[in-house]
Amino acid sequence: MNTSHFSSGAGKRPVTITRVAETQWLAVEDHREIGRGDAVCRPDGRMFVSIDAWQGAVFDRLAAAMVADLPTPLHVVLEETDREVRAGWERVGFTIGRREREYAVPTDPGVTGLHAVRPPSAVTIVPAGEAQEDLLRVLDRAIRDEVEATVGWQTMPAEVLPRPAGVTIVDPSKYAVAELSGRYVGLVRVAPVTRRPRIGLIAVLADAQRRGIARALLAHALGSLHRSGAESAWAEVDESNAAAVALFEGVGARCTGGNLELVRL
């Protein structure tokens, strides 16, 4: 158990920073918890850290203790507008690794301009819940392998995680797929959240890209949501992914905010 002590200001009682578990740190003042730091190792091997503390001095000491105890690289996800928290992590050596835009996506085909979009020749869109699970899992694994072999999972959102073989898809009913010559070549995953459905992933195999399949999948997903009564959906897009940014902004998606992933190497 690692412990350090400091005063949070003139006249203040001493504050103790203690590593109470392998992935947890506490800041205690006069037997009262005033801050907490946590670390989580994601399935892809990335270590993400977070701190909950009201006082800047407590945040700084927790952050310093955590980076001293943990191996690098370390990652943090925060809202782009949270400048105070960002500054705190930057003081202990974190820098911007990636930016992610949050979009509000209209579903009305009259707004998106997708009313006339049809799948490319020989491509069929299989609606959510109707895909063959074995073929869907083969496609999902192939897409994940392509990502890992090219840009790598470290460039993907924290929520898009590789999983052990055989459990890459938790709920097949959330996926619509594009079928070409008896083979699944693209997919879209929609989480039917009541308040605003989330488009979690659109992906097409490398050898089937640049044919309009991603646009057809998006048209299908948004059309289905519109018919079910949802006026809009939301999606997160890495701002360095020019194709994805163009796809969503091309249908009238509006950027409503963003997240930063900071990294300490």
Short mmCIF file of N, CA and C in Angstrom, two decimals, residues 97-181:
data_model
loop_
_atom_site.label_atom_id
_atom_site.label_comp_id
_atom_site.label_asym_id
_atom_site.label_seq_id
_atom_site.Cartn_x
_atom_site.Cartn_y
_atom_site.Cartn_z
N GLY A 97 -4.40 12.45 -27.96
CA GLY A 97 -4.15 11.32 -28.84
C GLY A 97 -5.12 11.28 -30.01
N ARG A 98 -6.38 11.60 -29.75
CA ARG A 98 -7.39 11.61 -30.79
C ARG A 98 -8.57 12.45 -30.37
N ARG A 99 -9.29 12.97 -31.36
CA ARG A 99 -10.52 13.73 -31.12
C ARG A 99 -11.68 12.99 -31.76
N GLU A 100 -12.81 13.04 -31.09
CA GLU A 100 -14.01 12.36 -31.57
C GLU A 100 -15.16 13.35 -31.58
N ARG A 101 -15.84 13.44 -32.72
CA ARG A 101 -16.99 14.33 -32.84
C ARG A 101 -18.28 13.57 -32.52
N GLU A 102 -19.19 14.26 -31.85
CA GLU A 102 -20.52 13.72 -31.58
C GLU A 102 -21.50 14.38 -32.53
N TYR A 103 -22.30 13.56 -33.22
CA TYR A 103 -23.23 14.08 -34.20
C TYR A 103 -24.67 13.74 -33.85
N ALA A 104 -25.57 14.69 -34.09
CA ALA A 104 -27.00 14.44 -34.11
C ALA A 104 -27.36 14.20 -35.56
N VAL A 105 -27.95 13.03 -35.83
CA VAL A 105 -28.19 12.61 -37.21
C VAL A 105 -29.68 12.56 -37.47
N PRO A 106 -30.20 13.36 -38.41
CA PRO A 106 -31.64 13.29 -38.72
C PRO A 106 -31.98 11.95 -39.37
N THR A 107 -33.20 11.51 -39.20
CA THR A 107 -33.62 10.24 -39.80
C THR A 107 -34.56 10.43 -40.99
N ASP A 108 -35.19 11.59 -41.10
CA ASP A 108 -36.16 11.84 -42.17
C ASP A 108 -35.46 11.82 -43.53
N PRO A 109 -35.85 10.91 -44.42
CA PRO A 109 -35.21 10.84 -45.75
C PRO A 109 -35.31 12.15 -46.53
N GLY A 110 -36.36 12.93 -46.25
CA GLY A 110 -36.49 14.22 -46.91
C GLY A 110 -35.44 15.21 -46.47
N VAL A 111 -34.90 15.00 -45.28
CA VAL A 111 -33.84 15.86 -44.75
C VAL A 111 -32.46 15.31 -45.12
N THR A 112 -32.30 14.01 -44.98
CA THR A 112 -30.99 13.39 -45.24
C THR A 112 -30.66 13.30 -46.72
N GLY A 113 -31.71 13.32 -47.57
CA GLY A 113 -31.48 13.15 -49.00
C GLY A 113 -31.26 11.70 -49.39
N LEU A 114 -31.57 10.77 -48.47
CA LEU A 114 -31.30 9.36 -48.73
C LEU A 114 -32.52 8.60 -49.26
N HIS A 115 -33.60 9.32 -49.56
CA HIS A 115 -34.83 8.66 -49.98
C HIS A 115 -34.65 7.87 -51.27
N ALA A 116 -33.74 8.31 -52.13
CA ALA A 116 -33.55 7.63 -53.41
C ALA A 116 -32.35 6.69 -53.42
N VAL A 117 -31.67 6.55 -52.28
CA VAL A 117 -30.48 5.71 -52.23
C VAL A 117 -30.88 4.23 -52.24
N ARG A 118 -30.25 3.49 -53.12
CA ARG A 118 -30.48 2.07 -53.22
C ARG A 118 -29.14 1.35 -53.10
N PRO A 119 -29.14 0.11 -52.65
CA PRO A 119 -27.87 -0.63 -52.58
C PRO A 119 -27.25 -0.76 -53.97
N PRO A 120 -25.93 -0.84 -54.05
CA PRO A 120 -25.27 -1.04 -55.34
C PRO A 120 -25.71 -2.35 -55.99
N SER A 121 -25.44 -2.48 -57.25
CA SER A 121 -25.81 -3.68 -58.00
C SER A 121 -25.26 -4.93 -57.32
N ALA A 122 -26.12 -5.93 -57.20
CA ALA A 122 -25.80 -7.25 -56.62
C ALA A 122 -25.66 -7.22 -55.10
N VAL A 123 -25.90 -6.06 -54.47
CA VAL A 123 -25.82 -5.95 -53.02
C VAL A 123 -27.23 -5.92 -52.43
N THR A 124 -27.45 -6.70 -51.40
CA THR A 124 -28.73 -6.74 -50.70
C THR A 124 -28.53 -6.35 -49.24
N ILE A 125 -29.40 -5.51 -48.72
CA ILE A 125 -29.34 -5.15 -47.30
C ILE A 125 -30.24 -6.12 -46.53
N VAL A 126 -29.64 -6.83 -45.59
CA VAL A 126 -30.38 -7.75 -44.73
C VAL A 126 -30.74 -6.99 -43.45
N PRO A 127 -32.03 -6.81 -43.16
CA PRO A 127 -32.43 -6.00 -42.01
C PRO A 127 -31.94 -6.56 -40.67
N ALA A 128 -31.91 -5.68 -39.69
CA ALA A 128 -31.51 -6.08 -38.33
C ALA A 128 -32.39 -7.21 -37.84
N GLY A 129 -31.76 -8.21 -37.24
CA GLY A 129 -32.48 -9.34 -36.70
C GLY A 129 -32.68 -10.47 -37.69
N GLU A 130 -32.34 -10.26 -38.98
CA GLU A 130 -32.54 -11.28 -39.99
C GLU A 130 -31.25 -11.86 -40.53
N ALA A 131 -30.12 -11.34 -40.11
CA ALA A 131 -28.83 -11.85 -40.60
C ALA A 131 -28.54 -13.23 -40.02
N GLN A 132 -27.86 -14.06 -40.82
CA GLN A 132 -27.42 -15.36 -40.31
C GLN A 132 -26.28 -15.12 -39.32
N GLU A 133 -26.46 -15.61 -38.12
CA GLU A 133 -25.52 -15.28 -37.06
C GLU A 133 -24.10 -15.76 -37.35
N ASP A 134 -23.96 -16.95 -37.95
CA ASP A 134 -22.61 -17.45 -38.22
C ASP A 134 -21.90 -16.58 -39.24
N LEU A 135 -22.62 -16.15 -40.30
CA LEU A 135 -22.00 -15.27 -41.30
C LEU A 135 -21.72 -13.88 -40.73
N LEU A 136 -22.59 -13.41 -39.86
CA LEU A 136 -22.38 -12.11 -39.22
C LEU A 136 -21.12 -12.12 -38.38
N ARG A 137 -20.91 -13.20 -37.64
CA ARG A 137 -19.73 -13.29 -36.79
C ARG A 137 -18.45 -13.39 -37.62
N VAL A 138 -18.53 -14.08 -38.77
CA VAL A 138 -17.38 -14.16 -39.67
C VAL A 138 -17.03 -12.76 -40.18
N LEU A 139 -18.05 -11.99 -40.58
CA LEU A 139 -17.82 -10.63 -41.06
C LEU A 139 -17.24 -9.74 -39.97
N ASP A 140 -17.81 -9.81 -38.79
CA ASP A 140 -17.32 -8.99 -37.69
C ASP A 140 -15.86 -9.27 -37.39
N ARG A 141 -15.50 -10.55 -37.36
CA ARG A 141 -14.11 -10.92 -37.09
C ARG A 141 -13.19 -10.43 -38.20
N ALA A 142 -13.64 -10.53 -39.47
CA ALA A 142 -12.81 -10.08 -40.59
C ALA A 142 -12.58 -8.57 -40.53
N ILE A 143 -13.62 -7.82 -40.17
CA ILE A 143 -13.48 -6.36 -40.05
C ILE A 143 -12.51 -6.02 -38.93
N ARG A 144 -12.63 -6.69 -37.80
CA ARG A 144 -11.74 -6.44 -36.68
C ARG A 144 -10.29 -6.77 -37.04
N ASP A 145 -10.09 -7.84 -37.78
CA ASP A 145 -8.74 -8.21 -38.20
C ASP A 145 -8.16 -7.16 -39.14
N GLU A 146 -8.99 -6.60 -40.03
CA GLU A 146 -8.51 -5.56 -40.94
C GLU A 146 -8.14 -4.30 -40.18
N VAL A 147 -8.93 -3.93 -39.19
CA VAL A 147 -8.61 -2.75 -38.38
C VAL A 147 -7.29 -2.95 -37.65
N GLU A 148 -7.13 -4.11 -37.05
CA GLU A 148 -5.91 -4.38 -36.28
C GLU A 148 -4.68 -4.40 -37.19
N ALA A 149 -4.84 -4.89 -38.42
CA ALA A 149 -3.71 -4.99 -39.35
C ALA A 149 -3.37 -3.65 -40.01
N THR A 150 -4.27 -2.67 -39.91
CA THR A 150 -4.02 -1.38 -40.56
C THR A 150 -3.83 -0.27 -39.53
N VAL A 151 -4.91 0.43 -39.19
CA VAL A 151 -4.77 1.55 -38.27
C VAL A 151 -4.60 1.12 -36.82
N GLY A 152 -5.05 -0.10 -36.48
CA GLY A 152 -4.90 -0.59 -35.11
C GLY A 152 -6.04 -0.16 -34.21
N TRP A 153 -6.33 -0.99 -33.19
CA TRP A 153 -7.44 -0.70 -32.30
C TRP A 153 -7.21 0.53 -31.44
N GLN A 154 -5.94 0.97 -31.31
CA GLN A 154 -5.69 2.15 -30.49
C GLN A 154 -6.29 3.41 -31.12
N THR A 155 -6.66 3.35 -32.41
CA THR A 155 -7.28 4.50 -33.05
C THR A 155 -8.80 4.47 -32.96
N MET A 156 -9.35 3.40 -32.41
CA MET A 156 -10.80 3.26 -32.34
C MET A 156 -11.33 3.88 -31.06
N PRO A 157 -12.63 4.25 -31.08
CA PRO A 157 -13.23 4.78 -29.85
C PRO A 157 -13.08 3.79 -28.70
N ALA A 158 -13.06 4.32 -27.49
CA ALA A 158 -12.91 3.45 -26.32
C ALA A 158 -14.04 2.43 -26.23
N GLU A 159 -15.22 2.79 -26.79
CA GLU A 159 -16.38 1.90 -26.69
C GLU A 159 -16.33 0.76 -27.69
N VAL A 160 -15.49 0.90 -28.74
CA VAL A 160 -15.41 -0.14 -29.77
C VAL A 160 -14.23 -1.04 -29.43
N LEU A 161 -14.52 -2.15 -28.80
CA LEU A 161 -13.47 -2.97 -28.22
C LEU A 161 -13.39 -4.34 -28.88
N PRO A 162 -12.16 -4.85 -29.08
CA PRO A 162 -12.04 -6.22 -29.54
C PRO A 162 -12.42 -7.17 -28.40
N ARG A 163 -13.00 -8.30 -28.74
CA ARG A 163 -13.40 -9.26 -27.72
C ARG A 163 -12.80 -10.63 -28.03
N PRO A 164 -12.76 -11.51 -27.06
CA PRO A 164 -12.21 -12.84 -27.31
C PRO A 164 -12.94 -13.55 -28.44
N ALA A 165 -12.25 -14.45 -29.09
CA ALA A 165 -12.84 -15.19 -30.20
C ALA A 165 -14.13 -15.86 -29.77
N GLY A 166 -15.15 -15.73 -30.62
CA GLY A 166 -16.42 -16.38 -30.33
C GLY A 166 -17.44 -15.50 -29.65
N VAL A 167 -17.01 -14.33 -29.10
CA VAL A 167 -17.97 -13.44 -28.44
C VAL A 167 -17.82 -12.02 -28.96
N THR A 168 -17.49 -11.88 -30.24
CA THR A 168 -17.30 -10.54 -30.81
C THR A 168 -18.61 -9.79 -30.94
N ILE A 169 -19.73 -10.49 -30.98
CA ILE A 169 -21.04 -9.86 -31.09
C ILE A 169 -21.89 -10.30 -29.92
N VAL A 170 -22.36 -9.33 -29.16
CA VAL A 170 -23.17 -9.64 -27.98
C VAL A 170 -24.63 -9.82 -28.36
N ASP A 171 -25.15 -8.92 -29.21
CA ASP A 171 -26.57 -8.96 -29.58
C ASP A 171 -26.71 -8.87 -31.09
N PRO A 172 -26.82 -9.99 -31.80
CA PRO A 172 -26.92 -9.98 -33.27
C PRO A 172 -28.11 -9.20 -33.80
N SER A 173 -29.16 -9.03 -33.00
CA SER A 173 -30.37 -8.35 -33.47
C SER A 173 -30.14 -6.87 -33.75
N LYS A 174 -29.04 -6.31 -33.30
CA LYS A 174 -28.74 -4.89 -33.51
C LYS A 174 -28.07 -4.62 -34.85
N TYR A 175 -27.74 -5.66 -35.61
CA TYR A 175 -26.95 -5.51 -36.83
C TYR A 175 -27.78 -5.73 -38.09
N ALA A 176 -27.68 -4.78 -39.03
CA ALA A 176 -28.11 -5.00 -40.40
C ALA A 176 -26.84 -5.18 -41.22
N VAL A 177 -26.91 -5.99 -42.28
CA VAL A 177 -25.70 -6.28 -43.04
C VAL A 177 -25.93 -6.10 -44.53
N ALA A 178 -24.84 -5.91 -45.26
CA ALA A 178 -24.85 -5.86 -46.72
C ALA A 178 -24.32 -7.19 -47.23
N GLU A 179 -25.09 -7.83 -48.10
CA GLU A 179 -24.73 -9.13 -48.64
C GLU A 179 -24.38 -9.00 -50.13
N LEU A 180 -23.26 -9.57 -50.52
CA LEU A 180 -22.81 -9.53 -51.91
C LEU A 180 -22.40 -10.93 -52.33
N SER A 181 -23.09 -11.48 -53.32
CA SER A 181 -22.77 -12.82 -53.84
C SER A 181 -22.69 -13.87 -52.73
#
